[in-house]
Short mmCIF file of C-alpha atoms in Angstrom, two decimals:
data_model
loop_
_atom_site.label_atom_id
_atom_site.label_comp_id
_atom_site.label_asym_id
_atom_site.label_seq_id
_atom_site.Cartn_x
_atom_site.Cartn_y
_atom_site.Cartn_z
CA MET A 861 -151.49 133.36 -63.66
CA THR A 862 -148.79 135.95 -64.32
CA ILE A 863 -146.88 135.76 -67.60
CA MET A 864 -143.79 137.83 -68.39
CA ILE A 865 -143.09 138.18 -72.14
CA GLU A 866 -139.68 139.46 -73.22
CA GLY A 867 -138.37 141.12 -76.37
CA ALA A 868 -135.11 142.96 -76.93
CA LEU A 869 -136.15 145.59 -79.48
CA ASP A 870 -139.08 148.01 -79.73
CA VAL A 871 -140.37 146.12 -82.77
CA GLU A 872 -140.32 142.89 -80.74
CA VAL A 873 -142.68 144.16 -78.02
CA GLU A 874 -144.85 146.94 -79.51
CA TYR A 875 -147.63 144.62 -80.71
CA PHE A 876 -147.86 142.92 -77.30
CA ILE A 877 -148.00 146.27 -75.48
CA LYS A 878 -151.01 147.35 -77.58
CA GLU A 879 -152.66 143.91 -77.52
CA TYR A 880 -152.72 143.76 -73.71
CA ASP A 881 -153.27 147.51 -73.17
CA CYS A 882 -150.08 147.78 -71.09
CA SER A 883 -150.50 151.41 -70.03
CA ASN A 884 -148.80 150.96 -66.65
CA VAL A 885 -145.03 151.33 -67.19
CA LYS A 886 -142.54 150.46 -64.49
CA ILE A 887 -138.80 151.23 -64.70
CA ILE A 888 -136.57 148.94 -62.61
CA ASN A 889 -132.85 149.72 -62.63
CA GLY A 890 -133.16 151.17 -66.13
CA TYR A 891 -135.20 148.28 -67.60
CA GLU A 892 -138.75 148.87 -68.90
CA TYR A 893 -141.73 146.70 -67.93
CA TYR A 894 -145.20 147.30 -69.38
CA CYS A 895 -148.04 145.86 -67.28
CA GLY A 896 -151.45 144.78 -68.57
CA SER A 897 -153.89 141.90 -68.30
CA TYR A 898 -156.03 139.39 -70.15
CA GLU A 899 -159.18 138.30 -68.35
CA ASP A 900 -157.91 137.34 -64.87
CA ASN A 901 -154.26 136.90 -65.92
CA ASN A 902 -151.51 139.45 -65.37
CA ILE A 903 -149.30 140.23 -68.38
CA VAL A 904 -145.88 141.88 -68.07
CA ILE A 905 -144.04 142.91 -71.25
CA SER A 906 -140.30 143.29 -70.64
CA LYS A 907 -138.13 145.23 -73.09
CA THR A 908 -134.81 143.62 -72.26
CA GLY A 909 -132.43 145.46 -74.55
CA VAL A 910 -129.93 143.65 -76.76
CA GLY A 911 -127.37 141.15 -75.48
CA THR A 912 -126.89 138.29 -73.05
CA ILE A 913 -126.22 140.50 -70.02
CA ASN A 914 -129.33 142.58 -70.64
CA GLY A 915 -131.30 139.36 -71.09
CA ALA A 916 -130.11 137.99 -67.75
CA LEU A 917 -130.46 141.21 -65.73
CA SER A 918 -133.88 142.22 -67.05
CA THR A 919 -135.17 138.69 -66.42
CA ALA A 920 -133.79 138.58 -62.89
CA PHE A 921 -135.19 142.01 -62.01
CA GLY A 922 -138.57 141.15 -63.60
CA VAL A 923 -138.89 137.79 -61.86
CA THR A 924 -138.01 139.35 -58.51
CA GLU A 925 -140.53 142.17 -58.92
CA PHE A 926 -143.49 140.50 -60.63
CA LYS A 927 -143.04 136.83 -59.60
CA PRO A 928 -144.32 135.38 -62.90
CA ASP A 929 -145.47 131.79 -63.26
CA LEU A 930 -143.89 131.69 -66.70
CA VAL A 931 -141.34 133.65 -68.72
CA ILE A 932 -141.56 133.71 -72.52
CA ASN A 933 -138.49 134.99 -74.34
CA GLN A 934 -139.26 135.72 -77.99
CA GLY A 935 -137.99 137.65 -80.97
CA ILE A 936 -136.00 137.34 -84.19
CA ALA A 937 -133.04 135.05 -84.86
CA GLY A 938 -130.67 134.07 -87.66
CA GLY A 939 -131.02 130.60 -89.16
CA TYR A 940 -128.22 128.05 -88.83
CA LEU A 941 -129.49 125.38 -91.27
CA GLU A 942 -130.10 125.58 -95.00
CA ASN A 943 -133.62 124.19 -94.63
CA ILE A 944 -134.67 126.95 -92.19
CA HIS A 945 -136.12 129.99 -93.93
CA THR A 946 -137.24 133.49 -93.02
CA GLY A 947 -140.55 133.27 -91.18
CA ASP A 948 -139.97 129.76 -89.84
CA ILE A 949 -140.38 129.23 -86.08
CA VAL A 950 -137.89 127.63 -83.66
CA ILE A 951 -139.17 126.55 -80.24
CA GLY A 952 -136.22 126.40 -77.86
CA GLU A 953 -136.36 123.07 -76.05
CA TYR A 954 -132.75 123.86 -75.07
CA CYS A 955 -130.48 126.90 -75.15
CA ARG A 956 -126.68 127.06 -75.43
CA ASN A 957 -124.10 129.79 -74.97
CA ILE A 958 -122.32 129.98 -78.33
CA ASN A 959 -119.66 132.36 -76.96
CA SER A 960 -118.36 129.89 -74.38
CA PHE A 961 -114.93 128.52 -75.38
CA LYS A 962 -111.51 127.42 -74.26
CA THR A 963 -108.69 128.24 -76.66
CA PRO A 964 -105.58 126.11 -77.17
CA GLN A 965 -102.34 127.45 -75.76
CA THR A 966 -100.27 128.97 -78.57
CA GLU A 967 -97.03 130.93 -78.62
CA SER A 968 -96.74 134.57 -79.59
CA GLY A 969 -96.72 135.02 -83.33
CA LYS A 970 -98.59 131.78 -84.05
CA GLY A 971 -101.88 133.58 -84.65
CA SER A 972 -105.39 132.51 -83.67
CA ASN A 973 -107.57 129.77 -85.16
CA PRO A 974 -111.17 130.04 -83.88
CA PHE A 975 -112.00 126.66 -85.42
CA ALA A 976 -109.61 125.07 -82.92
CA TRP A 977 -111.51 126.51 -79.96
CA VAL A 978 -113.46 124.06 -77.79
CA PRO A 979 -116.82 124.82 -76.11
CA ASP A 980 -116.35 124.84 -72.33
CA LYS A 981 -118.77 123.84 -69.56
CA ARG A 982 -120.64 127.16 -69.72
CA GLY A 983 -121.67 126.11 -73.21
CA LEU A 984 -123.60 123.08 -71.95
CA ALA A 985 -127.25 123.14 -72.92
CA ILE A 986 -129.75 124.58 -70.45
CA HIS A 987 -132.86 122.43 -70.46
CA ASN A 988 -135.44 124.14 -68.28
CA ALA A 989 -137.83 125.07 -71.09
CA ASP A 990 -141.27 123.98 -69.93
CA LYS A 991 -142.20 120.68 -71.59
CA ARG A 992 -145.97 121.08 -71.25
CA LEU A 993 -145.87 124.49 -72.92
CA ILE A 994 -143.51 123.26 -75.67
CA GLU A 995 -146.02 120.54 -76.54
CA SER A 996 -148.92 123.00 -76.40
CA LEU A 997 -147.29 125.63 -78.64
CA TYR A 998 -145.89 123.09 -81.11
CA GLY A 999 -149.23 121.35 -81.51
CA TRP A 1000 -151.18 124.59 -81.81
CA ALA A 1001 -148.75 126.34 -84.19
CA SER A 1002 -148.53 123.30 -86.46
CA GLY A 1003 -152.22 123.72 -87.23
CA HIS A 1004 -152.26 127.52 -87.49
CA VAL A 1005 -149.04 128.55 -89.22
CA ASN A 1006 -148.15 128.08 -92.88
CA LYS A 1007 -144.44 127.90 -92.04
CA ASN A 1008 -142.06 125.27 -90.71
CA ILE A 1009 -142.15 124.78 -86.94
CA PHE A 1010 -138.94 123.40 -85.41
CA ARG A 1011 -138.17 122.16 -81.90
CA GLY A 1012 -134.54 122.14 -80.83
CA THR A 1013 -131.61 124.18 -79.54
CA ILE A 1014 -131.36 127.97 -79.65
CA GLY A 1015 -127.79 129.24 -79.83
CA SER A 1016 -127.30 132.53 -78.05
CA GLY A 1017 -124.40 134.95 -77.62
CA ASP A 1018 -123.16 138.50 -78.12
CA ILE A 1019 -122.36 138.09 -81.80
CA PHE A 1020 -124.04 138.59 -85.16
CA SER A 1021 -122.61 135.75 -87.26
CA LYS A 1022 -122.45 136.39 -91.02
CA GLU A 1023 -119.50 134.16 -91.96
CA GLN A 1024 -120.91 131.01 -93.54
CA ASP A 1025 -118.06 128.72 -92.48
CA ARG A 1026 -118.31 130.02 -88.92
CA ILE A 1027 -122.08 129.47 -88.86
CA LYS A 1028 -121.66 125.87 -90.06
CA TRP A 1029 -118.95 125.28 -87.45
CA LEU A 1030 -121.08 126.72 -84.64
CA GLN A 1031 -124.01 124.59 -85.72
CA ASN A 1032 -121.83 121.48 -85.68
CA GLU A 1033 -120.28 122.27 -82.28
CA PHE A 1034 -123.46 123.35 -80.48
CA GLY A 1035 -126.25 121.68 -82.44
CA ALA A 1036 -128.10 124.99 -82.61
CA MET A 1037 -130.84 125.71 -85.14
CA CYS A 1038 -130.61 129.49 -84.89
CA GLU A 1039 -128.74 132.36 -83.22
CA ASP A 1040 -129.94 135.23 -81.05
CA MET A 1041 -128.41 137.49 -78.41
CA GLU A 1042 -130.67 137.24 -75.34
CA SER A 1043 -132.07 133.74 -74.81
CA ILE A 1044 -129.10 132.37 -72.88
CA GLY A 1045 -129.41 135.20 -70.36
CA THR A 1046 -133.10 134.49 -69.84
CA TYR A 1047 -132.69 130.71 -69.66
CA SER A 1048 -129.80 131.05 -67.19
CA ALA A 1049 -131.67 133.46 -64.91
CA CYS A 1050 -134.82 131.31 -64.96
CA GLU A 1051 -132.80 128.18 -64.21
CA HIS A 1052 -131.22 129.77 -61.13
CA MET A 1053 -134.54 131.24 -60.00
CA ASN A 1054 -136.55 128.04 -60.68
CA ILE A 1055 -138.99 129.69 -63.10
CA PRO A 1056 -140.45 127.83 -66.11
CA VAL A 1057 -139.28 129.43 -69.36
CA LEU A 1058 -140.17 129.10 -73.02
CA GLY A 1059 -137.95 130.50 -75.77
CA VAL A 1060 -139.51 131.09 -79.20
CA ARG A 1061 -137.71 132.60 -82.19
CA ILE A 1062 -138.80 133.53 -85.69
CA ILE A 1063 -136.14 133.43 -88.40
CA SER A 1064 -135.38 136.93 -89.68
CA ASN A 1065 -132.35 136.07 -91.84
CA ASN A 1066 -130.24 133.14 -92.99
CA GLU A 1067 -126.75 133.94 -94.25
CA LEU A 1068 -126.24 130.39 -95.52
CA ILE A 1069 -128.90 130.77 -98.20
CA GLY A 1070 -128.68 134.52 -98.82
CA GLU A 1071 -131.84 135.62 -97.00
CA GLY A 1072 -131.21 139.13 -95.60
CA LEU A 1073 -132.37 140.63 -92.34
CA ASP A 1074 -136.12 141.31 -92.01
CA LYS A 1075 -136.94 142.62 -88.52
CA SER A 1076 -140.64 142.90 -89.37
CA GLN A 1077 -140.92 139.12 -88.91
CA SER A 1078 -141.08 139.87 -85.18
CA VAL A 1079 -144.60 141.24 -85.59
CA ALA A 1080 -145.78 137.99 -87.15
CA LEU A 1081 -144.34 136.08 -84.17
CA GLN A 1082 -146.07 138.37 -81.66
CA LYS A 1083 -149.42 137.87 -83.40
CA LEU A 1084 -148.92 134.11 -83.41
CA LEU A 1085 -147.97 133.99 -79.72
CA ALA A 1086 -150.83 136.31 -78.74
CA GLU A 1087 -153.36 133.94 -80.35
CA TRP A 1088 -151.76 130.89 -78.70
CA LEU A 1089 -151.58 132.61 -75.30
CA LYS A 1090 -155.26 133.49 -75.55
CA GLU A 1091 -156.11 129.81 -75.91
CA LEU A 1092 -153.56 128.87 -73.25
CA MET A 1093 -155.09 131.21 -70.70
CA GLU A 1094 -158.68 130.42 -71.58
CA ASN A 1095 -158.02 126.68 -71.20
CA ARG A 1096 -155.99 127.23 -68.02
CA ILE A 1097 -152.95 125.30 -69.22
CA GLU A 1098 -150.50 125.77 -66.37
CA PRO A 1099 -146.72 125.31 -66.55
CA ASN A 1100 -145.21 122.20 -65.00
CA ILE A 1101 -144.82 122.23 -61.22
CA ASN A 1102 -141.76 124.30 -60.32
CA ARG A 1103 -139.33 121.68 -59.11
CA GLY A 1104 -137.52 124.23 -56.95
CA ASN A 1105 -140.55 124.26 -54.65
CA ASP A 1106 -140.63 120.46 -54.42
CA ILE A 1107 -137.24 119.88 -52.82
CA SER A 1108 -135.45 121.69 -50.05
CA LYS A 1109 -132.48 123.98 -50.55
CA ASP A 1110 -130.07 121.56 -48.87
CA VAL A 1111 -131.13 118.80 -51.29
CA GLN A 1112 -130.56 121.11 -54.27
CA GLU A 1113 -127.12 122.05 -52.94
CA TYR A 1114 -126.21 118.41 -52.43
CA GLU A 1115 -127.41 117.57 -55.95
CA GLN A 1116 -125.09 120.22 -57.41
CA TYR A 1117 -122.16 118.86 -55.41
CA ALA A 1118 -122.89 115.22 -56.30
CA PHE A 1119 -123.58 115.85 -59.98
CA ALA A 1120 -120.36 117.85 -60.34
CA GLY A 1121 -118.48 114.73 -59.29
CA VAL A 1122 -120.42 112.60 -61.78
CA ARG A 1123 -119.62 115.00 -64.62
CA LYS A 1124 -115.95 115.08 -63.69
CA LYS A 1125 -115.73 111.27 -63.85
CA ASN A 1126 -117.47 111.22 -67.23
CA GLU A 1127 -115.99 114.25 -68.98
CA LYS A 1128 -115.85 112.42 -72.31
CA ILE A 1129 -119.65 112.03 -72.31
CA SER A 1130 -120.06 115.76 -71.79
CA GLU A 1131 -117.76 116.39 -74.77
CA TYR A 1132 -120.05 114.36 -77.03
CA VAL A 1133 -123.14 116.01 -75.52
CA ARG A 1134 -121.70 119.39 -76.52
CA LYS A 1135 -121.50 118.06 -80.07
CA GLY A 1136 -125.23 117.31 -80.02
CA ILE A 1137 -125.37 113.64 -78.95
CA THR A 1138 -127.98 113.62 -76.18
CA THR A 1139 -129.80 110.26 -76.50
CA ALA A 1140 -129.12 107.25 -74.26
CA CYS A 1141 -130.43 103.73 -74.88
CA LEU A 1142 -130.95 101.49 -71.86
CA PHE A 1143 -130.97 97.73 -72.48
CA PHE A 1144 -131.45 94.93 -69.98
CA SER A 1145 -129.14 92.54 -71.80
CA ARG A 1146 -125.91 91.01 -70.58
CA ARG A 1147 -124.86 90.72 -74.21
CA LEU A 1148 -124.75 94.49 -74.72
CA ASP A 1149 -121.00 94.61 -74.07
CA GLU A 1150 -120.37 91.78 -76.52
CA TYR A 1151 -122.59 93.31 -79.19
CA MET A 1152 -121.09 96.77 -78.83
CA GLU A 1153 -117.64 95.24 -79.34
CA GLU A 1154 -118.91 93.56 -82.53
CA LEU A 1155 -120.34 96.86 -83.83
CA GLY A 1156 -117.30 98.93 -82.91
CA GLY A 1157 -118.93 100.96 -80.13
CA ILE A 1158 -116.42 102.85 -77.99
CA ILE A 1159 -116.38 103.09 -74.19
CA VAL A 1160 -116.82 106.74 -73.19
CA GLY A 1161 -117.61 106.35 -69.48
CA ARG A 1162 -118.71 104.05 -66.67
CA LEU A 1163 -121.43 104.02 -64.05
CA THR A 1164 -120.42 102.40 -60.80
CA SER A 1165 -122.30 101.08 -57.79
CA ALA A 1166 -121.08 99.29 -54.67
CA THR A 1167 -121.57 95.95 -56.41
CA ASP A 1168 -121.06 96.52 -60.13
CA THR A 1169 -119.62 98.71 -62.89
CA HIS A 1170 -121.30 99.08 -66.29
CA ASN A 1171 -119.71 100.58 -69.40
CA ILE A 1172 -121.27 103.48 -71.28
CA TYR A 1173 -120.80 103.06 -75.03
CA LEU A 1174 -121.00 105.51 -77.92
CA TYR A 1175 -122.21 104.06 -81.20
CA LYS A 1176 -123.18 106.30 -84.10
CA ASN A 1177 -125.38 109.07 -82.62
CA SER A 1178 -126.36 107.56 -79.24
CA PHE A 1179 -125.03 106.30 -75.93
CA TYR A 1180 -125.74 102.72 -74.81
CA ILE A 1181 -125.73 101.25 -71.32
CA ARG A 1182 -127.05 98.25 -69.40
CA PRO A 1183 -128.87 99.63 -66.33
CA MET A 1184 -129.18 97.94 -62.97
CA LEU A 1185 -132.34 96.11 -61.93
CA GLY A 1186 -134.92 97.80 -59.72
CA SER A 1187 -136.52 101.22 -59.41
CA ALA A 1188 -134.01 102.95 -57.15
CA ASN A 1189 -130.97 101.69 -59.07
CA ALA A 1190 -132.49 102.52 -62.45
CA ALA A 1191 -133.55 106.01 -61.33
CA GLY A 1192 -130.17 106.76 -59.78
CA TRP A 1193 -128.27 105.93 -62.93
CA MET A 1194 -130.71 107.94 -65.05
CA GLU A 1195 -130.02 110.90 -62.74
CA GLU A 1196 -126.27 110.54 -63.33
CA LEU A 1197 -126.69 110.37 -67.10
CA ILE A 1198 -128.90 113.48 -66.98
CA ALA A 1199 -126.18 115.22 -64.94
CA CYS A 1200 -123.80 114.52 -67.85
CA GLY A 1201 -126.19 116.32 -70.21
CA ILE A 1202 -128.22 113.46 -71.73
CA ARG A 1203 -131.79 114.55 -72.47
CA LYS A 1204 -133.52 111.67 -74.26
CA PHE A 1205 -133.83 108.07 -73.02
CA VAL A 1206 -135.07 104.97 -74.82
CA ALA A 1207 -135.30 101.80 -72.73
CA ALA A 1208 -135.93 98.24 -73.85
CA GLY A 1209 -136.41 95.13 -71.76
CA PRO A 1210 -138.66 92.50 -70.21
CA ALA A 1211 -142.01 92.68 -68.43
CA GLY A 1212 -144.45 90.21 -66.90
CA LYS A 1213 -147.79 89.57 -68.56
CA LEU A 1214 -150.77 90.01 -66.23
CA SER A 1215 -153.25 87.98 -68.27
CA LYS A 1216 -152.73 84.92 -70.47
CA ASP A 1217 -155.38 86.31 -72.83
CA TYR A 1218 -153.33 89.40 -73.69
CA ASN A 1219 -151.04 89.13 -76.70
CA CYS A 1220 -148.71 91.46 -78.60
CA GLU A 1221 -145.11 91.36 -79.81
CA PHE A 1222 -144.05 94.64 -78.23
CA LEU A 1223 -145.71 96.86 -75.66
CA ILE A 1224 -144.98 100.59 -75.49
CA PRO A 1225 -146.26 102.02 -72.19
CA ASP A 1226 -148.57 105.00 -72.42
CA SER A 1227 -149.16 105.23 -68.66
CA VAL A 1228 -147.77 103.69 -65.49
CA ILE A 1229 -149.30 102.69 -62.17
CA ASN A 1230 -146.32 103.61 -60.04
CA GLU A 1231 -145.75 101.60 -56.88
CA SER A 1232 -141.97 101.85 -56.91
CA GLY A 1233 -141.93 103.05 -53.31
CA PHE A 1234 -139.79 106.18 -53.56
CA TYR A 1235 -141.51 108.50 -56.03
CA GLY A 1236 -142.50 110.98 -53.30
CA ALA A 1237 -138.87 112.17 -53.36
CA TYR A 1238 -139.57 113.65 -56.81
CA GLY A 1239 -142.35 115.99 -55.84
CA PRO A 1240 -145.98 115.47 -54.82
CA GLU A 1241 -146.87 111.79 -54.75
CA CYS A 1242 -148.92 110.60 -57.68
CA GLU A 1243 -149.87 107.04 -58.51
CA ARG A 1244 -150.09 107.56 -62.27
CA THR A 1245 -147.37 108.89 -64.54
CA SER A 1246 -146.65 108.70 -68.27
CA PRO A 1247 -143.73 108.38 -70.69
CA CYS A 1248 -143.13 111.03 -73.37
CA GLU A 1249 -146.01 110.70 -75.84
CA ASP A 1250 -144.15 112.17 -78.82
CA LEU A 1251 -141.15 109.87 -78.40
CA SER A 1252 -143.38 106.83 -77.75
CA GLU A 1253 -145.35 107.50 -80.93
CA LYS A 1254 -142.15 107.75 -82.99
CA ILE A 1255 -140.94 104.39 -81.70
CA ALA A 1256 -144.34 102.77 -82.23
CA GLY A 1257 -144.40 104.07 -85.80
CA LEU A 1258 -140.94 102.73 -86.57
CA LEU A 1259 -141.76 99.28 -85.19
CA THR A 1260 -145.08 99.16 -87.02
CA ASN A 1261 -143.41 100.13 -90.29
CA GLU A 1262 -141.00 97.22 -89.78
CA GLY A 1263 -144.00 94.88 -89.65
CA PHE A 1264 -144.17 94.22 -85.90
CA GLN A 1265 -147.33 93.99 -83.80
CA VAL A 1266 -147.17 96.89 -81.36
CA ASP A 1267 -149.62 97.81 -78.62
CA ARG A 1268 -149.89 100.76 -76.25
CA GLY A 1269 -150.96 100.09 -72.67
CA THR A 1270 -150.57 100.61 -68.95
CA VAL A 1271 -147.68 99.11 -66.97
CA TRP A 1272 -147.68 98.41 -63.24
CA THR A 1273 -144.28 99.21 -61.70
CA THR A 1274 -143.46 97.54 -58.39
CA GLN A 1275 -140.25 97.57 -56.38
CA ALA A 1276 -141.01 94.38 -54.47
CA TYR A 1277 -140.21 90.87 -55.68
CA TYR A 1278 -142.91 88.17 -55.62
CA ARG A 1279 -145.81 90.47 -54.78
CA GLU A 1280 -147.84 89.79 -57.92
CA THR A 1281 -150.48 87.87 -55.97
CA PRO A 1282 -153.73 86.88 -57.72
CA GLU A 1283 -155.57 89.59 -55.78
CA ALA A 1284 -153.00 92.27 -56.70
CA VAL A 1285 -153.01 91.20 -60.34
CA LYS A 1286 -156.82 91.31 -60.45
CA ASN A 1287 -156.76 94.80 -58.95
CA LYS A 1288 -154.26 96.07 -61.52
CA LEU A 1289 -156.16 94.50 -64.40
CA GLU A 1290 -159.26 96.37 -63.23
CA GLN A 1291 -157.18 99.57 -63.33
CA GLY A 1292 -156.25 98.86 -66.94
CA ALA A 1293 -152.72 97.48 -66.54
CA VAL A 1294 -151.54 94.73 -68.89
CA ALA A 1295 -147.93 94.25 -67.70
CA VAL A 1296 -145.73 94.51 -64.62
CA ASP A 1297 -142.10 95.64 -64.35
CA MET A 1298 -139.71 97.20 -61.81
CA GLU A 1299 -138.32 100.33 -63.53
CA CYS A 1300 -140.71 102.10 -65.91
CA GLY A 1301 -142.54 104.12 -63.25
CA SER A 1302 -139.35 105.39 -61.62
CA TRP A 1303 -137.85 106.34 -64.98
CA CYS A 1304 -141.03 108.26 -65.87
CA GLN A 1305 -140.96 110.09 -62.55
CA VAL A 1306 -137.31 111.14 -62.90
CA ALA A 1307 -137.81 112.14 -66.55
CA SER A 1308 -140.80 114.31 -65.66
CA PHE A 1309 -138.97 115.87 -62.71
CA ARG A 1310 -135.84 116.63 -64.76
CA ASN A 1311 -137.81 117.66 -67.87
CA VAL A 1312 -136.23 115.08 -70.20
CA ASP A 1313 -137.81 112.64 -72.67
CA PHE A 1314 -138.29 108.95 -71.88
CA ALA A 1315 -140.00 106.06 -73.67
CA GLU A 1316 -139.74 102.28 -73.39
CA VAL A 1317 -140.31 99.14 -75.45
CA LEU A 1318 -141.21 95.96 -73.54
CA TYR A 1319 -141.48 92.31 -74.48
CA PHE A 1320 -143.01 89.59 -72.28
CA SER A 1321 -140.45 87.38 -70.57
CA ASP A 1322 -142.87 85.66 -68.19
CA SER A 1323 -146.44 85.48 -66.99
CA VAL A 1324 -147.80 86.25 -63.53
CA ASP A 1325 -151.30 85.00 -64.40
CA LYS A 1326 -152.10 82.32 -61.80
CA ASP A 1327 -153.18 79.89 -64.55
CA SER A 1328 -150.05 80.35 -66.65
CA TYR A 1329 -147.35 81.51 -64.25
CA GLY A 1330 -143.74 80.98 -65.28
CA ARG A 1331 -140.82 82.21 -67.35
CA TYR A 1332 -140.90 81.80 -71.11
CA THR A 1333 -138.16 79.58 -72.51
CA ASP A 1334 -137.39 81.97 -75.37
CA ARG A 1335 -136.96 85.07 -73.20
CA LYS A 1336 -133.18 85.36 -73.82
CA GLU A 1337 -133.63 85.17 -77.58
CA LYS A 1338 -136.39 87.78 -77.43
CA ASN A 1339 -134.22 90.06 -75.32
CA ASP A 1340 -131.27 89.84 -77.72
CA PHE A 1341 -133.54 90.36 -80.72
CA LEU A 1342 -135.12 93.46 -79.17
CA MET A 1343 -131.70 94.91 -78.30
CA ARG A 1344 -130.39 94.46 -81.85
CA LEU A 1345 -133.63 95.79 -83.33
CA MET A 1346 -133.64 98.95 -81.20
CA ILE A 1347 -129.96 99.69 -81.87
CA ASP A 1348 -130.88 99.69 -85.55
CA LEU A 1349 -134.01 101.81 -85.09
CA VAL A 1350 -132.75 104.33 -82.57
CA THR A 1351 -130.64 106.14 -85.19
CA ARG A 1352 -133.91 107.16 -86.84
CA ILE A 1353 -135.59 108.57 -83.72
#
């Protein structure tokens, strides 16, 4: 494996250069790259220089020359929240360009009001940070660092913000936890070049709480990352499969064209995404429209098929929508919501029980036997896939705390109607499945492919056990109850 580690300043790379004995120095178009190794892994330390342009150019040149499997952008950053202190760590699940604005049109002599500026499309979050490595670093650091570890959005731009009101405004507009000057260049270059990236920042100052600049924090971050990387390489934890290698160039070009149209039709959703609302709740309930009207949810967009149109609602801090039935329909609409910038999905709905002897109030899938019939379009075919463990655990904890009986188990996803024959059910029970549905597997596959979070809560609406086959008479009441329950709980996720 080849890993390229980036830092803008001398103090942000010097420890790495010594740690990996990077005696071979290569200059490419004025940018410095120090080459070393650890066991059978190649290590490239890139001194990017300060600023977004340097971040983008040095990354692009380095990726072209060294062809890394992973790029780690790391260094110091200023805190954007009052509960983030010097020495705390921010893992960049997302990155946003905090210098990307449209200004209102004003006449000469009317002055300028930066608080009236609106983030434009270049300020949309970039989400290609590698999920597997985020989970690995977060879990490892939580047990090895006596500081707060945060996961969230890194704000990045060519500015050193020291005005407290401006910092609060930027945090509100972009949802960023901290500010640096290079990450957006690295994330952008890696996105275009289909390279997994991981941004990690240590807080060196926080103007909101009067903590001044301490560049030496960068050394502590390098030591932390060096220890984690040692374990990473020894355990052979590889980045996620590069999706750019899984689909052809013409498919990628068509995706960009199609998704641009989706975003244009749903511009209002993108506006709320820029303000930090990135969770969508998917409910299989015809009463969602009625209930949203009761609660005061507002319509912010629509998803349309050849046969139906469903409203997208905004209520409190989440979007709500009733998806269409079936794997292909469900996956297609998830794709369109992702194109609008939504990054976290919570679904709730019915499933069939495979055995009359199995009982629980709610089932949260921890793995899926995927027979949806189209998953090969999302990379190498694999029969098993899984929802997001962290998100699933949060939901399970909330339901348990409310006093409900919750179980974790395997779901069998099938696209075909009326194929739950006794033989097929027996086979799936032997594989560990306890329920059958038509969407979970496809949603998991899309979420994994697009690097977003997905989890689901299921209740049993019927039984496919040959001795107890049939629909339950209280399924509608259960469905409505689950919808109302999850709308209440999702604000706490």
